[in-house]
């Protein structure tokens, strides 16, 4: 499996044990982007998503597809909340518990990692004030079921937020010919409107879709251009964005 024995976060396109394309706030001008800035972009993606939940101190949050869990640890620490990081990969969870051992010990009862799939959450009904996901829903087969599960575990008034890539519209595009992980089926690009409709059908309200592509693709492309992947298909994400075949979105809703 993609996130199994190989630690994807160790690839030069990622850093700091995060695995997302990053939300970039500052222009780096003409100088090369530093590894610290790359890591900061991925941490900032977490802040952007979790701030949309408007969490209060002590709120219980569930992260879907937490990967190596450095984002979950940061959220628990910075927002003063309780976070359960969920992932379906045993290897990712082992890495999460290992990398964040100090944070888990330092934040007793506020940070934990659990195995489970987003389509069958190991969480009671009405149990959490917030659910969030960072760049993971592109791996999920059944987004309608995921939306129902999110609706089930959120308390009335609870919030959902996710950032990730989707298609702006339904229809055929050449993305699969340009992006290897789409061609192989690891990443599935679905119309963002379909997912928004899934959330509405699951009983969620105030569903909102905002493009954040301008904060992601041009900078991520500049970063990739600095790495050993400069001549790889990784450069095609920007091309797909510029052609209107893909975008990066913030999707939010309230129960
Ligand atoms: C691109 S990584 C993102 C990790 C993390 N959110 C970050 O930004 O660093 C996607 C993660 O989602 C997990 N995942 C994929 N499908 C899943 C599912 N159906 N249920 C739970 N986790 C899943 C993978 O194991 C992987 O760790």
Coordinates of C-alpha atoms and ligand atoms in Angstrom, one line a residue:
X1 CA 0.0 0.0 0.0
X2 CA 1.1 3.6 -0.8
X3 CA 1.5 4.5 2.9
X4 CA 2.9 1.1 4.0
X5 CA 6.5 0.2 4.4
X6 CA 7.7 3.2 2.5
X7 CA 7.7 6.5 4.4
X8 CA 6.3 8.9 1.8
X9 CA 7.1 11.9 4.0
X10 CA 10.8 11.2 3.5
X11 CA 10.5 12.1 -0.3
X12 CA 12.2 15.4 -1.1
X13 CA 8.8 16.9 -2.2
X14 CA 7.6 16.7 1.4
X15 CA 9.4 17.5 4.7
X16 CA 8.9 17.6 8.5
X17 CA 6.9 14.3 8.4
X18 CA 4.0 16.0 6.8
X19 CA 2.5 14.8 3.5
X20 CA 0.7 17.6 1.9
X21 CA 1.3 20.2 -0.9
X22 CA 1.3 23.1 1.5
X23 CA -0.6 26.4 2.0
X24 CA 1.9 29.1 1.2
X25 CA 1.4 32.6 2.5
X26 CA 4.7 34.4 1.7
X27 CA 6.3 35.1 -1.6
X28 CA 9.8 33.7 -1.6
X29 CA 11.0 36.1 -4.4
X30 CA 13.7 34.7 -6.6
X31 CA 15.7 32.9 -3.9
X32 CA 15.2 29.2 -3.3
X33 CA 12.6 28.0 -0.9
X34 CA 14.2 26.5 2.3
X35 CA 13.2 23.2 3.9
X36 CA 11.9 25.1 6.9
X37 CA 9.6 27.1 4.6
X38 CA 8.4 23.9 3.0
X39 CA 7.6 22.4 6.4
X40 CA 5.9 25.6 7.5
X41 CA 3.7 25.5 4.4
X42 CA 2.4 22.1 5.4
X43 CA 1.9 23.2 9.1
X44 CA 0.0 26.3 7.7
X45 CA -2.3 24.0 5.7
X46 CA -3.3 22.5 9.1
X47 CA -3.9 25.9 10.7
X48 CA -6.0 27.0 7.8
X49 CA -8.2 24.0 8.0
X50 CA -8.6 23.8 11.8
X51 CA -9.2 27.5 12.2
X52 CA -12.3 27.0 9.9
X53 CA -13.7 24.8 12.7
X54 CA -13.5 27.7 15.1
X55 CA -12.5 25.4 17.9
X56 CA -12.9 26.3 21.6
X57 CA -10.4 25.2 24.3
X58 CA -11.0 21.6 25.2
X59 CA -13.1 20.8 22.1
X60 CA -12.8 17.2 20.8
X61 CA -11.6 17.0 17.2
X62 CA -11.2 14.0 15.0
X63 CA -8.6 14.1 12.2
X64 CA -9.3 11.8 9.2
X65 CA -6.2 10.3 7.6
X66 CA -3.7 11.8 10.0
X67 CA -0.6 10.2 8.4
X68 CA 2.4 10.6 10.6
X69 CA 0.4 12.7 13.0
X70 CA 2.7 15.8 13.3
X71 CA -0.3 17.9 12.2
X72 CA -2.6 16.4 14.9
X73 CA 0.1 17.0 17.5
X74 CA 0.5 20.6 16.4
X75 CA -3.3 21.2 16.4
X76 CA -3.7 19.8 20.0
X77 CA -0.9 22.0 21.1
X78 CA -1.6 25.3 19.3
X79 CA -5.5 25.2 19.5
X80 CA -5.7 23.8 23.1
X81 CA -8.0 21.0 21.9
X82 CA -8.2 17.2 22.2
X83 CA -7.3 15.4 18.9
X84 CA -7.7 11.8 17.8
X85 CA -5.8 11.1 14.7
X86 CA -7.3 8.4 12.6
X87 CA -5.6 6.4 9.8
X88 CA -6.2 3.1 8.1
X89 CA -2.5 2.3 7.8
X90 CA -0.8 0.4 10.7
X91 CA 2.6 1.6 9.5
X92 CA 1.5 5.3 9.5
X93 CA 0.1 4.9 13.0
X94 CA 3.3 3.3 14.2
X95 CA 5.2 6.2 12.8
X96 CA 2.7 8.6 14.4
X97 CA 3.1 7.1 17.9
X98 CA 6.8 7.0 17.5
X99 CA 7.4 10.5 16.1
X100 CA 5.0 12.1 18.5
X101 CA 5.9 10.1 21.6
X102 CA 6.9 13.3 23.5
X103 CA 3.8 15.2 22.5
X104 CA 1.6 12.3 23.5
X105 CA 3.3 12.1 26.9
X106 CA 3.2 15.9 27.3
X107 CA -0.4 16.3 26.4
X108 CA -2.1 13.6 28.5
X109 CA -5.6 12.7 27.2
X110 CA -5.3 15.3 24.5
X111 CA -3.5 13.5 21.7
X112 CA -4.1 9.9 20.5
X113 CA -4.0 7.8 17.4
X114 CA -6.4 5.2 16.3
X115 CA -6.9 2.8 13.5
X116 CA -9.9 3.1 11.3
X117 CA -11.4 4.0 7.9
X118 CA -13.2 7.2 7.2
X119 CA -16.1 5.2 5.8
X120 CA -16.6 3.4 9.1
X121 CA -15.5 5.7 11.9
X122 CA -14.6 4.0 15.3
X123 CA -16.4 6.9 17.1
X124 CA -19.7 7.1 18.9
X125 CA -22.6 9.2 17.6
X126 CA -22.5 13.0 18.4
X127 CA -19.1 12.5 20.0
X128 CA -17.0 15.4 18.7
X129 CA -17.2 19.1 18.1
X130 CA -15.1 19.0 15.0
X131 CA -13.9 16.7 12.2
X132 CA -11.1 17.7 9.8
X133 CA -9.0 16.2 7.0
X134 CA -5.9 17.5 5.2
X135 CA -5.3 16.2 1.7
X136 CA -6.7 12.7 2.1
X137 CA -10.2 12.5 0.7
X138 CA -8.6 11.9 -2.8
X139 CA -7.9 8.4 -1.6
X140 CA -11.4 7.6 -0.5
X141 CA -13.7 5.4 -2.6
X142 CA -17.0 6.4 -1.1
X143 CA -17.2 10.1 -0.2
X144 CA -21.0 9.9 0.3
X145 CA -20.5 7.3 3.1
X146 CA -17.7 9.4 4.5
X147 CA -20.0 12.4 4.6
X148 CA -22.7 10.3 6.4
X149 CA -20.1 9.2 9.0
X150 CA -18.9 12.8 9.6
X151 CA -22.6 13.8 10.1
X152 CA -23.1 10.9 12.5
X153 CA -20.1 11.6 14.8
X154 CA -20.4 15.4 14.9
X155 CA -22.5 16.9 17.7
X156 CA -25.3 19.3 16.7
X157 CA -23.5 22.6 15.8
X158 CA -20.2 20.8 15.3
X159 CA -18.1 21.7 12.2
X160 CA -16.3 19.9 9.4
X161 CA -13.4 21.3 7.3
X162 CA -11.2 19.7 4.7
X163 CA -8.5 20.9 2.3
X164 CA -7.7 18.9 -0.7
X165 CA -7.7 18.6 -4.5
X166 CA -10.8 18.0 -6.6
X167 CA -12.0 18.8 -10.1
X168 CA -13.8 22.1 -10.5
X169 CA -16.4 20.4 -12.7
X170 CA -17.5 17.0 -13.9
X171 CA -16.2 15.8 -17.3
X172 CA -13.3 14.2 -19.1
X173 CA -9.9 15.7 -18.7
X174 CA -6.4 14.4 -19.5
X175 CA -5.3 14.4 -15.8
X176 CA -4.7 10.7 -15.7
X177 CA -2.2 11.0 -18.6
X178 CA -0.3 13.7 -16.8
X179 CA -0.4 12.6 -13.1
X180 CA 1.1 9.2 -12.3
X181 CA -0.9 8.7 -9.0
X182 CA -4.1 9.5 -10.8
X183 CA -3.3 7.1 -13.6
X184 CA -2.6 4.3 -11.0
X185 CA -5.8 5.1 -9.1
X186 CA -4.0 6.1 -5.9
X187 CA -5.5 9.6 -6.2
X188 CA -9.0 9.9 -7.5
X189 CA -10.1 13.4 -8.7
X190 CA -13.8 14.0 -8.1
X191 CA -15.9 17.1 -8.9
X192 CA -15.9 19.2 -5.8
X193 CA -19.6 19.9 -6.3
X194 CA -20.4 16.2 -5.9
X195 CA -18.7 16.1 -2.5
X196 CA -20.5 19.3 -1.4
X197 CA -23.8 17.6 -2.4
X198 CA -22.8 14.5 -0.4
X199 CA -22.3 16.7 2.7
X200 CA -25.7 18.3 2.2
X201 CA -27.4 14.9 1.6
X202 CA -25.8 13.7 4.9
X203 CA -27.7 16.5 6.7
X204 CA -24.9 19.0 7.0
X205 CA -25.6 22.7 6.6
X206 CA -23.8 25.8 5.4
X207 CA -21.7 23.8 3.0
X208 CA -19.1 26.1 1.5
X209 CA -16.5 25.5 -1.2
X210 CA -13.6 27.9 -1.6
X211 CA -10.7 27.6 -4.1
X212 CA -7.3 28.0 -2.4
X213 CA -5.3 26.9 -5.4
X214 CA -3.5 30.2 -5.7
X215 CA -1.9 29.5 -2.3
X216 CA -0.9 26.0 -3.3
X217 CA 0.0 25.1 -6.8
X218 CA 2.4 27.8 -8.0
X219 CA 4.5 27.6 -4.8
X220 CA 4.4 23.8 -4.7
X221 CA 5.6 23.7 -8.3
X222 CA 8.5 26.0 -7.4
X223 CA 9.4 23.7 -4.6
X224 CA 9.3 20.6 -6.8
X225 CA 11.4 22.4 -9.4
X226 CA 14.1 22.7 -6.7
X227 CA 14.2 19.0 -6.0
X228 CA 15.3 15.9 -7.8
X229 CA 11.7 15.7 -9.1
X230 CA 12.3 18.8 -11.2
X231 CA 11.8 16.9 -14.5
X232 CA 9.1 14.5 -13.2
X233 CA 5.3 14.4 -13.7
X234 CA 5.1 16.2 -10.3
X235 CA 5.4 19.4 -12.4
X236 CA 2.1 18.6 -14.2
X237 CA -0.1 19.5 -11.2
X238 CA 0.5 23.2 -12.0
X239 CA -0.3 22.6 -15.6
X240 CA -3.6 20.8 -14.7
X241 CA -4.5 23.7 -12.4
X242 CA -3.7 26.3 -15.0
X243 CA -5.9 24.5 -17.5
X244 CA -8.8 24.4 -15.1
X245 CA -8.8 20.6 -14.7
X246 CA -7.9 20.5 -11.0
X247 CA -8.0 22.9 -8.1
X248 CA -7.2 22.8 -4.4
X249 CA -10.3 23.5 -2.2
X250 CA -11.3 24.3 1.3
X251 CA -14.7 22.7 2.0
X252 CA -16.5 23.4 5.2
X253 CA -19.9 22.5 6.7
X254 CA -21.8 22.5 10.0
X255 CA -24.1 19.9 11.5
Ligands
LIG1 C1 -1.5 12.3 1.8 S1 -1.5 11.5 3.4 C2 -1.9 13.0 4.3 C3 -1.4 12.9 5.7 C4 -1.6 14.1 6.6 N1 -3.0 14.5 6.6 C5 -0.7 15.2 6.2 O1 -1.2 16.2 5.7 O2 0.5 15.1 6.5 C6 -3.1 10.6 3.4 C7 -3.3 9.6 4.6 O3 -4.6 9.1 4.5 C8 -4.6 7.8 4.9 N2 -5.8 7.1 4.4 C9 -6.1 6.9 3.1 N3 -7.3 6.3 2.9 C10 -7.9 6.3 4.2 C11 -9.1 5.8 4.7 N4 -10.1 5.3 3.9 N5 -9.3 5.9 6.0 C12 -8.4 6.4 6.8 N6 -7.2 6.8 6.4 C13 -6.9 6.8 5.1 C14 -3.3 7.2 4.4 O4 -2.9 6.0 5.1 C15 -2.4 8.4 4.6 O5 -1.7 8.3 5.9

